Short mmCIF file of C-alpha atoms and ligand atoms in Angstrom, two decimals:
data_model
loop_
_atom_site.label_atom_id
_atom_site.label_comp_id
_atom_site.label_asym_id
_atom_site.label_seq_id
_atom_site.Cartn_x
_atom_site.Cartn_y
_atom_site.Cartn_z
CA MET A 1 2.06 82.12 -53.48
CA ALA A 2 2.51 85.71 -53.50
CA GLU A 3 -1.26 87.24 -53.93
CA TYR A 4 -2.14 85.60 -50.32
CA PHE A 5 -0.95 86.70 -47.35
CA ILE A 6 0.46 84.12 -44.93
CA GLU A 7 -0.82 85.16 -41.55
CA ASN A 8 1.36 84.69 -38.56
CA LYS A 9 -1.45 84.28 -36.52
CA GLU A 10 -1.77 81.75 -33.70
CA TYR A 11 -5.18 80.43 -33.76
CA PHE A 12 -5.08 78.45 -30.50
CA PRO A 13 -3.38 80.79 -28.28
CA GLY A 14 -2.62 79.78 -24.50
CA ILE A 15 -2.37 76.37 -25.86
CA GLY A 16 1.07 74.75 -26.20
CA LYS A 17 2.10 71.29 -27.45
CA ILE A 18 -0.25 68.94 -25.42
CA SER A 19 2.07 66.35 -23.26
CA TYR A 20 1.54 63.31 -21.53
CA GLU A 21 0.94 63.57 -17.75
CA GLY A 22 -0.01 60.17 -16.63
CA LYS A 23 -3.61 58.88 -15.33
CA THR A 24 -3.64 61.05 -12.20
CA SER A 25 -3.37 64.32 -13.88
CA LYS A 26 -6.23 66.84 -13.63
CA ASN A 27 -4.96 68.99 -16.46
CA ASN A 28 -7.52 69.09 -19.25
CA LEU A 29 -5.08 69.55 -21.92
CA ALA A 30 -2.88 66.81 -21.21
CA PHE A 31 -3.09 63.09 -22.44
CA LYS A 32 -3.70 60.75 -19.51
CA TYR A 33 -3.02 57.24 -21.30
CA TYR A 34 -1.51 58.48 -24.65
CA ASP A 35 2.23 58.32 -24.35
CA ALA A 36 3.59 58.91 -28.02
CA GLU A 37 6.93 57.55 -26.74
CA LYS A 38 6.30 54.70 -24.60
CA ILE A 39 7.58 51.75 -26.04
CA ILE A 40 5.41 48.51 -26.42
CA ARG A 41 6.57 45.29 -27.48
CA GLY A 42 9.38 46.96 -29.36
CA LYS A 43 7.10 49.61 -30.82
CA LYS A 44 6.72 53.24 -30.15
CA MET A 45 2.72 53.87 -28.85
CA ALA A 46 2.75 56.45 -31.61
CA ASP A 47 3.59 53.92 -34.39
CA TRP A 48 1.04 51.00 -32.91
CA LEU A 49 -1.73 53.87 -33.15
CA ARG A 50 -1.04 56.07 -36.07
CA PHE A 51 -2.91 58.66 -35.08
CA ALA A 52 -4.46 61.16 -38.04
CA ILE A 53 -6.36 64.37 -37.90
CA ALA A 54 -9.25 65.07 -40.33
CA TYR A 55 -9.42 68.22 -41.97
CA TRP A 56 -13.05 68.19 -42.81
CA HIS A 57 -14.48 68.06 -39.37
CA SER A 58 -11.69 69.89 -37.63
CA PHE A 59 -11.29 72.85 -40.01
CA CYS A 60 -14.33 72.74 -42.17
CA GLY A 61 -16.96 71.69 -40.34
CA ASP A 62 -18.76 74.72 -39.26
CA GLY A 63 -21.39 72.86 -36.70
CA ALA A 64 -24.37 73.20 -38.73
CA ASP A 65 -27.23 70.74 -38.99
CA PRO A 66 -30.15 70.12 -40.90
CA PHE A 67 -32.24 72.14 -38.18
CA GLY A 68 -29.50 75.05 -37.50
CA GLN A 69 -27.08 77.33 -38.72
CA ALA A 70 -23.45 77.33 -38.27
CA THR A 71 -22.36 77.52 -34.56
CA HIS A 72 -18.49 76.98 -35.13
CA ILE A 73 -17.26 80.35 -36.66
CA PHE A 74 -13.61 79.75 -37.39
CA PRO A 75 -11.43 82.63 -37.71
CA TRP A 76 -9.25 80.76 -40.78
CA ASN A 77 -12.59 80.44 -42.75
CA SER A 78 -13.77 83.99 -42.25
CA THR A 79 -11.55 86.35 -44.65
CA GLY A 80 -14.45 86.37 -47.41
CA ASP A 81 -11.83 85.09 -50.03
CA PRO A 82 -11.83 81.42 -50.27
CA MET A 83 -8.57 80.89 -51.48
CA GLN A 84 -7.32 83.22 -48.80
CA ASN A 85 -9.36 81.41 -46.47
CA ALA A 86 -7.45 78.12 -47.53
CA VAL A 87 -4.23 79.52 -46.79
CA ASN A 88 -5.13 80.27 -43.42
CA ARG A 89 -6.83 76.91 -42.71
CA ALA A 90 -3.50 75.10 -43.53
CA ASN A 91 -1.96 77.42 -40.82
CA ALA A 92 -4.75 76.38 -38.55
CA ALA A 93 -4.53 72.86 -39.35
CA PHE A 94 -0.79 72.52 -39.10
CA GLU A 95 -0.68 74.46 -35.78
CA PHE A 96 -3.35 72.02 -34.19
CA ILE A 97 -2.05 69.09 -35.80
CA THR A 98 1.26 69.72 -34.07
CA LYS A 99 0.24 70.98 -30.74
CA ILE A 100 -1.59 67.96 -30.37
CA GLY A 101 1.39 65.79 -31.73
CA ALA A 102 -0.62 63.32 -34.40
CA PRO A 103 1.78 61.93 -36.86
CA TYR A 104 -0.97 62.07 -39.52
CA TYR A 105 -3.56 64.32 -41.38
CA THR A 106 -6.09 63.23 -44.06
CA TRP A 107 -8.21 65.46 -46.62
CA HIS A 108 -10.78 65.78 -49.15
CA ASP A 109 -9.69 67.72 -52.10
CA ARG A 110 -12.28 70.53 -51.18
CA ASP A 111 -11.43 70.73 -47.88
CA ILE A 112 -7.94 71.95 -48.50
CA ALA A 113 -8.68 73.96 -51.63
CA PRO A 114 -11.95 75.50 -52.84
CA GLU A 115 -13.90 74.20 -56.00
CA GLY A 116 -13.20 77.13 -58.97
CA ALA A 117 -15.33 78.11 -61.86
CA SER A 118 -14.09 75.13 -64.29
CA PRO A 119 -12.18 71.79 -63.49
CA ASP A 120 -8.95 73.18 -64.53
CA GLU A 121 -9.46 76.22 -62.34
CA SER A 122 -10.31 73.73 -59.29
CA ALA A 123 -7.11 71.84 -60.19
CA ARG A 124 -5.15 75.15 -60.15
CA ASN A 125 -6.51 75.96 -56.82
CA LEU A 126 -5.54 72.71 -55.55
CA ALA A 127 -1.99 72.62 -56.67
CA LEU A 128 -1.29 76.22 -55.05
CA ILE A 129 -2.51 74.87 -52.02
CA ILE A 130 -0.79 71.20 -52.20
CA ASP A 131 2.69 73.71 -52.72
CA GLU A 132 1.55 75.11 -49.22
CA LEU A 133 0.74 72.10 -47.31
CA LYS A 134 3.96 70.54 -48.81
CA THR A 135 5.88 73.35 -47.34
CA ARG A 136 4.23 72.64 -43.87
CA GLN A 137 4.76 68.98 -44.00
CA GLU A 138 8.40 69.35 -44.66
CA ALA A 139 8.83 72.05 -41.75
CA THR A 140 7.06 69.69 -39.42
CA GLY A 141 7.47 66.27 -40.14
CA VAL A 142 3.63 65.64 -40.11
CA LYS A 143 2.74 63.28 -43.08
CA LEU A 144 -0.46 62.76 -45.04
CA LEU A 145 -2.03 59.27 -44.15
CA TRP A 146 -4.47 59.33 -47.24
CA GLY A 147 -6.40 61.63 -49.40
CA ILE A 148 -9.61 61.55 -51.08
CA ALA A 149 -11.98 63.21 -53.76
CA LYS A 150 -15.15 64.83 -52.25
CA LEU A 151 -17.62 63.18 -54.41
CA SER A 152 -20.68 63.70 -52.26
CA ALA A 153 -21.18 67.32 -51.16
CA ASP A 154 -21.80 69.19 -54.51
CA THR A 155 -25.18 69.39 -56.31
CA ARG A 156 -23.92 67.41 -59.37
CA PHE A 157 -23.03 64.60 -57.42
CA MET A 158 -27.20 64.20 -56.33
CA ASN A 159 -27.47 61.30 -58.46
CA GLY A 160 -24.20 59.75 -57.59
CA ALA A 161 -20.59 60.11 -58.69
CA GLY A 162 -19.21 56.86 -60.14
CA THR A 163 -22.58 55.64 -60.34
CA ASN A 164 -24.67 58.51 -61.87
CA PRO A 165 -26.59 57.66 -64.79
CA GLU A 166 -25.39 60.77 -66.39
CA PHE A 167 -21.90 60.25 -68.22
CA ALA A 168 -20.97 63.98 -67.86
CA VAL A 169 -21.03 63.63 -63.86
CA LEU A 170 -18.98 60.43 -64.05
CA ALA A 171 -16.44 62.26 -66.16
CA HIS A 172 -16.41 65.36 -63.75
CA ALA A 173 -15.62 62.86 -60.91
CA ALA A 174 -12.69 61.12 -62.89
CA ASN A 175 -11.12 64.37 -63.22
CA GLN A 176 -11.78 65.34 -59.62
CA ILE A 177 -10.41 61.54 -58.62
CA LYS A 178 -7.15 62.26 -60.80
CA ASN A 179 -6.03 65.49 -59.30
CA ALA A 180 -6.65 64.76 -55.75
CA LEU A 181 -4.55 61.22 -56.56
CA ASP A 182 -1.81 63.27 -58.12
CA ALA A 183 -1.84 65.73 -55.04
CA THR A 184 -1.88 63.00 -52.72
CA ILE A 185 1.32 61.59 -54.48
CA LYS A 186 2.88 65.05 -54.36
CA LEU A 187 2.48 65.33 -50.82
CA GLY A 188 3.45 61.56 -50.33
CA GLY A 189 0.40 60.35 -49.19
CA GLU A 190 0.44 56.62 -47.97
CA GLY A 191 -3.10 56.09 -48.82
CA PHE A 192 -5.80 56.80 -51.21
CA ALA A 193 -9.61 56.47 -50.03
CA PHE A 194 -13.04 56.12 -51.33
CA TRP A 195 -16.10 56.87 -49.74
CA GLY A 196 -19.30 55.97 -51.93
CA GLY A 197 -21.76 58.46 -50.00
CA ARG A 198 -23.90 58.91 -53.10
CA GLU A 199 -22.96 55.51 -54.60
CA GLY A 200 -26.32 54.09 -54.12
CA TYR A 201 -29.88 54.55 -54.64
CA MET A 202 -32.82 55.45 -52.92
CA SER A 203 -35.53 53.62 -55.44
CA LEU A 204 -35.26 50.64 -57.52
CA LEU A 205 -37.61 51.86 -59.86
CA ASN A 206 -35.19 54.34 -61.32
CA THR A 207 -31.97 52.63 -60.80
CA ASP A 208 -30.16 49.65 -62.95
CA CYS A 209 -27.95 48.38 -59.95
CA LYS A 210 -26.23 46.14 -62.24
CA ARG A 211 -25.12 48.51 -64.61
CA GLU A 212 -24.30 51.36 -61.77
CA ARG A 213 -21.97 48.93 -60.09
CA GLU A 214 -20.03 48.11 -63.16
CA HIS A 215 -19.91 51.66 -63.76
CA LEU A 216 -18.02 52.22 -60.35
CA ALA A 217 -15.60 49.20 -60.65
CA ARG A 218 -14.56 50.60 -63.80
CA LEU A 219 -13.86 53.74 -62.48
CA LEU A 220 -12.22 52.65 -59.65
CA THR A 221 -9.87 50.21 -62.12
CA LEU A 222 -9.16 53.17 -63.89
CA ALA A 223 -8.08 55.26 -60.93
CA ARG A 224 -5.92 52.07 -59.88
CA ASP A 225 -4.06 51.67 -63.09
CA TYR A 226 -3.59 55.63 -63.42
CA GLY A 227 -2.16 55.69 -59.78
CA ARG A 228 0.42 52.54 -60.23
CA LYS A 229 1.06 54.43 -63.73
CA GLN A 230 2.27 57.47 -61.64
CA GLY A 231 4.27 55.45 -59.02
CA PHE A 232 1.75 55.60 -56.39
CA THR A 233 2.90 52.64 -54.30
CA GLY A 234 0.20 52.86 -51.22
CA TYR A 235 -2.91 51.32 -51.05
CA PHE A 236 -6.41 52.62 -52.37
CA TYR A 237 -9.08 52.31 -49.65
CA ILE A 238 -12.86 52.03 -49.54
CA GLU A 239 -14.91 52.86 -46.42
CA PRO A 240 -18.13 50.86 -46.25
CA LYS A 241 -21.44 52.55 -44.99
CA PRO A 242 -24.87 51.13 -45.26
CA MET A 243 -26.80 54.59 -45.40
CA GLU A 244 -26.91 57.97 -44.97
CA PRO A 245 -27.05 59.98 -47.34
CA THR A 246 -28.23 57.35 -49.50
CA LYS A 247 -31.21 54.66 -48.73
CA HIS A 248 -29.14 51.65 -50.06
CA GLN A 249 -25.11 52.20 -50.27
CA TYR A 250 -23.21 49.92 -52.60
CA ASP A 251 -20.50 49.96 -50.33
CA PHE A 252 -23.05 48.16 -47.33
CA ASP A 253 -20.33 46.54 -44.88
CA ALA A 254 -16.94 45.15 -44.88
CA GLU A 255 -18.35 41.80 -46.48
CA THR A 256 -19.98 43.30 -49.16
CA VAL A 257 -16.73 45.52 -50.08
CA VAL A 258 -14.76 42.65 -49.87
CA GLY A 259 -16.84 40.60 -52.40
CA PHE A 260 -17.35 43.63 -54.57
CA LEU A 261 -13.49 43.97 -54.80
CA ARG A 262 -12.86 40.47 -55.26
CA ALA A 263 -15.65 40.19 -58.29
CA HIS A 264 -13.67 42.83 -59.98
CA GLY A 265 -10.27 42.21 -59.37
CA LEU A 266 -9.31 45.05 -57.39
CA GLU A 267 -8.77 42.81 -54.07
CA LYS A 268 -4.79 43.08 -54.48
CA ASP A 269 -4.54 47.11 -54.69
CA PHE A 270 -7.76 48.06 -52.28
CA LYS A 271 -8.21 47.79 -48.64
CA LEU A 272 -10.95 48.74 -46.30
CA ASN A 273 -11.26 51.94 -44.37
CA ILE A 274 -13.60 50.74 -41.46
CA GLU A 275 -15.58 53.07 -39.40
CA ALA A 276 -16.79 52.43 -36.26
CA ASN A 277 -19.94 54.95 -37.04
CA ALA A 278 -20.88 53.38 -40.13
CA ALA A 279 -20.31 49.68 -38.86
CA GLU A 280 -22.98 50.63 -36.34
CA LEU A 281 -25.25 51.79 -39.18
CA ALA A 282 -24.87 48.49 -40.76
CA GLY A 283 -26.00 46.69 -37.39
CA HIS A 284 -22.40 45.41 -36.50
CA ASP A 285 -20.18 45.97 -33.90
CA PHE A 286 -16.97 48.05 -34.84
CA ALA A 287 -14.45 45.02 -33.91
CA HIS A 288 -16.87 42.88 -36.48
CA GLU A 289 -16.20 45.05 -39.21
CA LEU A 290 -12.42 45.09 -38.11
CA GLN A 291 -11.94 41.45 -37.84
CA VAL A 292 -13.99 40.76 -41.01
CA ALA A 293 -11.32 43.17 -42.86
CA VAL A 294 -8.29 41.53 -41.04
CA ASP A 295 -9.30 37.86 -41.77
CA ASN A 296 -9.60 38.80 -45.63
CA ASP A 297 -5.96 40.61 -45.28
CA MET A 298 -7.67 43.91 -46.11
CA LEU A 299 -7.51 46.14 -43.32
CA GLY A 300 -6.41 49.11 -44.75
CA SER A 301 -7.32 52.04 -42.23
CA VAL A 302 -9.85 53.02 -39.58
CA ASP A 303 -12.02 55.90 -39.10
CA ALA A 304 -11.84 56.29 -35.57
CA ASN A 305 -15.11 57.58 -34.15
CA CYS A 306 -18.38 56.59 -32.63
CA GLY A 307 -22.24 56.99 -32.50
CA GLU A 308 -25.02 57.09 -30.54
CA PRO A 309 -25.81 53.83 -29.49
CA ARG A 310 -30.03 54.31 -29.79
CA ASN A 311 -29.69 56.58 -32.71
CA ALA A 312 -29.16 55.09 -36.20
CA TRP A 313 -27.55 58.15 -37.35
CA ASP A 314 -23.86 59.46 -38.30
CA THR A 315 -23.04 61.69 -35.05
CA ASP A 316 -19.26 60.96 -35.65
CA ARG A 317 -18.22 61.41 -31.83
CA PHE A 318 -14.78 60.87 -30.23
CA ALA A 319 -14.47 57.59 -29.13
CA GLY A 320 -15.05 57.29 -25.37
CA ASN A 321 -16.02 53.54 -24.43
CA VAL A 322 -12.94 51.83 -23.54
CA TYR A 323 -14.54 48.31 -23.86
CA GLU A 324 -15.00 49.34 -27.75
CA THR A 325 -11.42 50.02 -28.31
CA THR A 326 -10.15 47.33 -26.43
CA LEU A 327 -12.09 44.99 -28.69
CA ALA A 328 -11.33 47.28 -31.79
CA MET A 329 -7.36 47.12 -30.80
CA LEU A 330 -7.41 43.37 -30.19
CA ALA A 331 -8.91 42.77 -33.77
CA ILE A 332 -6.17 45.12 -35.27
CA LEU A 333 -3.58 43.35 -33.07
CA ARG A 334 -4.77 39.90 -34.24
CA GLY A 335 -4.00 41.22 -37.86
CA GLY A 336 -0.40 42.09 -36.36
CA GLY A 337 -1.05 45.97 -36.38
CA PHE A 338 -1.40 48.53 -39.04
CA LYS A 339 0.42 47.59 -42.01
CA THR A 340 -0.73 50.48 -43.59
CA GLY A 341 -3.08 53.32 -42.74
CA GLY A 342 -3.94 54.33 -39.05
CA LEU A 343 -6.59 55.76 -36.67
CA ASN A 344 -8.00 58.69 -38.44
CA PHE A 345 -10.09 60.97 -36.29
CA ASP A 346 -13.29 60.90 -38.59
CA ALA A 347 -14.95 62.56 -35.57
CA LYS A 348 -16.18 66.03 -34.46
CA ILE A 349 -16.94 68.23 -31.70
CA ARG A 350 -20.44 68.84 -30.79
CA ARG A 351 -22.48 71.58 -32.14
CA ASN A 352 -22.40 73.61 -28.88
CA SER A 353 -18.98 72.76 -28.19
CA ILE A 354 -17.55 76.34 -29.27
CA ASP A 355 -14.48 77.30 -27.61
CA PRO A 356 -11.20 76.89 -29.36
CA GLU A 357 -9.86 74.45 -26.55
CA ASP A 358 -12.76 71.73 -27.22
CA LEU A 359 -11.25 70.60 -30.49
CA PHE A 360 -8.22 69.82 -28.44
CA ILE A 361 -10.23 68.45 -25.50
CA GLY A 362 -12.04 66.13 -28.32
CA HIS A 363 -9.03 64.78 -29.64
CA ILE A 364 -7.25 64.03 -26.57
CA GLY A 365 -10.31 62.25 -25.14
CA GLY A 366 -10.39 59.85 -28.58
CA MET A 367 -6.32 59.49 -28.35
CA ASP A 368 -6.65 58.41 -24.41
CA THR A 369 -9.46 56.12 -25.32
CA PHE A 370 -7.39 54.25 -28.24
CA ALA A 371 -4.35 54.59 -26.11
CA PHE A 372 -5.99 52.64 -23.25
CA GLY A 373 -7.64 50.18 -25.58
CA LEU A 374 -4.33 49.45 -27.33
CA GLU A 375 -2.59 48.50 -23.73
CA SER A 376 -5.84 46.44 -22.59
CA ALA A 377 -5.44 44.49 -25.69
CA ILE A 378 -2.17 43.93 -25.23
CA ALA A 379 -2.90 43.07 -21.57
CA VAL A 380 -5.28 40.65 -22.73
CA LEU A 381 -2.90 38.86 -24.83
CA ASP A 382 -0.04 38.98 -22.27
CA ASP A 383 -2.92 37.68 -20.01
CA GLY A 384 -3.21 34.60 -21.84
CA ARG A 385 -6.46 33.50 -20.89
CA ILE A 386 -8.78 34.56 -23.35
CA PRO A 387 -6.46 33.36 -26.16
CA ALA A 388 -5.96 30.09 -24.71
CA LEU A 389 -9.90 29.73 -24.14
CA LEU A 390 -10.36 30.72 -27.56
CA LYS A 391 -7.92 28.47 -28.97
CA ASN A 392 -9.59 25.60 -26.72
CA ARG A 393 -13.08 25.85 -28.29
CA TYR A 394 -11.62 24.68 -31.78
CA ALA A 395 -9.45 22.24 -29.95
CA SER A 396 -11.10 19.16 -31.60
CA PHE A 397 -9.72 20.41 -35.19
CA ASP A 398 -6.16 20.59 -33.89
CA SER A 399 -5.66 16.29 -34.33
CA GLY A 400 -7.27 13.55 -35.53
CA ASP A 401 -10.51 13.86 -37.70
CA GLY A 402 -10.60 17.79 -37.12
CA ALA A 403 -7.43 18.52 -38.41
CA GLN A 404 -7.61 15.87 -41.26
CA PHE A 405 -11.06 17.70 -42.23
CA GLU A 406 -9.22 21.05 -42.10
CA SER A 407 -6.56 19.88 -44.53
CA GLY A 408 -9.12 18.80 -46.94
CA GLY A 409 -8.69 14.94 -46.29
CA PHE A 410 -12.58 13.77 -46.29
CA SER A 411 -15.05 13.65 -48.66
CA LEU A 412 -18.75 14.35 -47.82
CA GLU A 413 -19.30 10.36 -47.56
CA THR A 414 -16.22 9.78 -45.23
CA LEU A 415 -16.96 12.66 -43.20
CA ALA A 416 -20.59 11.50 -42.79
CA GLY A 417 -19.54 8.33 -41.67
CA ARG A 418 -17.45 9.64 -38.38
CA ALA A 419 -20.95 11.19 -37.21
CA GLY A 420 -21.60 8.52 -34.75
CA ALA A 421 -17.84 7.75 -33.48
CA TYR A 422 -18.12 10.42 -30.73
CA GLY A 423 -20.65 9.26 -28.66
CA LYS A 424 -22.38 12.30 -26.44
CA ILE A 425 -21.78 15.55 -28.24
CA GLY A 426 -22.34 19.25 -28.33
CA TRP A 427 -22.71 19.62 -24.52
CA THR A 428 -19.58 22.08 -24.24
CA SER A 429 -19.97 25.25 -22.57
CA GLY A 430 -19.37 28.63 -24.56
CA LYS A 431 -18.35 30.21 -21.58
CA GLN A 432 -19.11 33.68 -22.87
CA GLU A 433 -19.73 35.25 -19.19
CA LEU A 434 -16.46 33.78 -18.48
CA PHE A 435 -14.66 35.55 -21.36
CA GLU A 436 -16.52 38.69 -20.43
CA ASN A 437 -15.39 38.79 -16.96
CA ILE A 438 -11.75 38.15 -17.81
CA LEU A 439 -12.14 41.22 -20.12
CA GLN A 440 -13.82 43.37 -17.44
CA GLU A 441 -11.09 42.26 -14.88
CA ILE A 442 -8.54 43.29 -17.37
CA ILE A 443 -9.80 46.35 -18.35
CA LEU A 444 -10.35 47.27 -14.59
CA GLN A 445 -7.06 46.48 -13.58
C1 LIG B 501 -18.86 59.73 -43.93
C2 LIG B 501 -17.61 59.43 -44.00
C3 LIG B 501 -16.63 60.35 -44.71
C4 LIG B 501 -15.53 59.61 -45.09
C5 LIG B 501 -14.52 60.59 -46.04
O1 LIG B 501 -19.84 59.54 -43.46
O2 LIG B 501 -17.24 58.79 -42.89
O3 LIG B 501 -16.38 61.39 -43.75
O4 LIG B 501 -14.48 59.07 -44.19
O5 LIG B 501 -15.00 60.95 -47.31
NI1 LIG B 502 -15.23 58.17 -42.38
#
């Protein structure tokens, strides 16, 4: 890439590799709970959590909001030449990722390389930057968790991408998906994601929902088939989100996406990328969405962030609530831990957090909060009281009539005949406060 200058510049001077110092440390730039090498149940903490840094928020997001202009003026994005910026951005990204010590990163095609004047020029820009990223991955050992095509920001997608009523736009989306998938494969990406930000509608009057969803399913099927043909062995992920930017998004929540995938024969190749903030927007707890994914054997990956509890807005804050991360990790552990994917920081520092160290501080907080959640969740399992209480609630299905029902041994008539056989029924405490007190005791210990 001779025409672009590879600046040998440190973008975060004065900040070295972030290390674990333990919970008594007062060092703002140290981990208090995330101890990557610590062995938990035979596995390193780093391998339980599989942290990834999101290119878009950390190296592209400029702090602009609907009410004001950019506040994060990153030096790597300021040369005036979009391709030179892309190279500088790659340097800044790998400096940050290696200093914070995350094993993975994630990107959209347009985060890493600028769009060109034509689809072919965009593909060439992407290919050049992919070579740059490959060199940096090999030099540092950092891996790509997943790639994704950005099918939301450009004006051509204002009426949707895969669900656009205009065929030419859909073809353009396919071109971007193909190139982003090729790039993901070339970089050894472990997954390939879709987020349907514009796949939805604002008014039924101008929308043929059935046709739009079928187009989307066909496009996803084509992406799956192409990926498999090219030797991609990872999973495809869909990230559910109910609203924002569109009023009704087709991928509303985990249950909706599971149904959609099954209806279109995609359930073997696709899994869910569950985002905490999107769960909240759907009116669910983060842990609920994770549990739905786990119960369907469809937990793919996680976008680790959080919203503002009293604000129906996608604020993408770094997680800071250890109760939430404990419940989240409990759901993930119930599914046996990550089999694919990881905890991707789809999170951003606030608009007025403008010091270079703030990006570190935000990620340190998020990583510590999930590390704490992991250890608390393991403590809940080791303690055994909550799992025992939970199991006991369903004990009547473990033997006798209950077990016979579960194994399909009743017809409705024979089942109905058992209604009078048990005397006084239903007066059993749910013990919710006890569950909550035990959880609190374990978290606070
Ligand atoms: C937006 C989504 C997005 C995806 C990647 O709300 O969370 O950032 O994670 O396109
Ligand atoms: Ni996300």
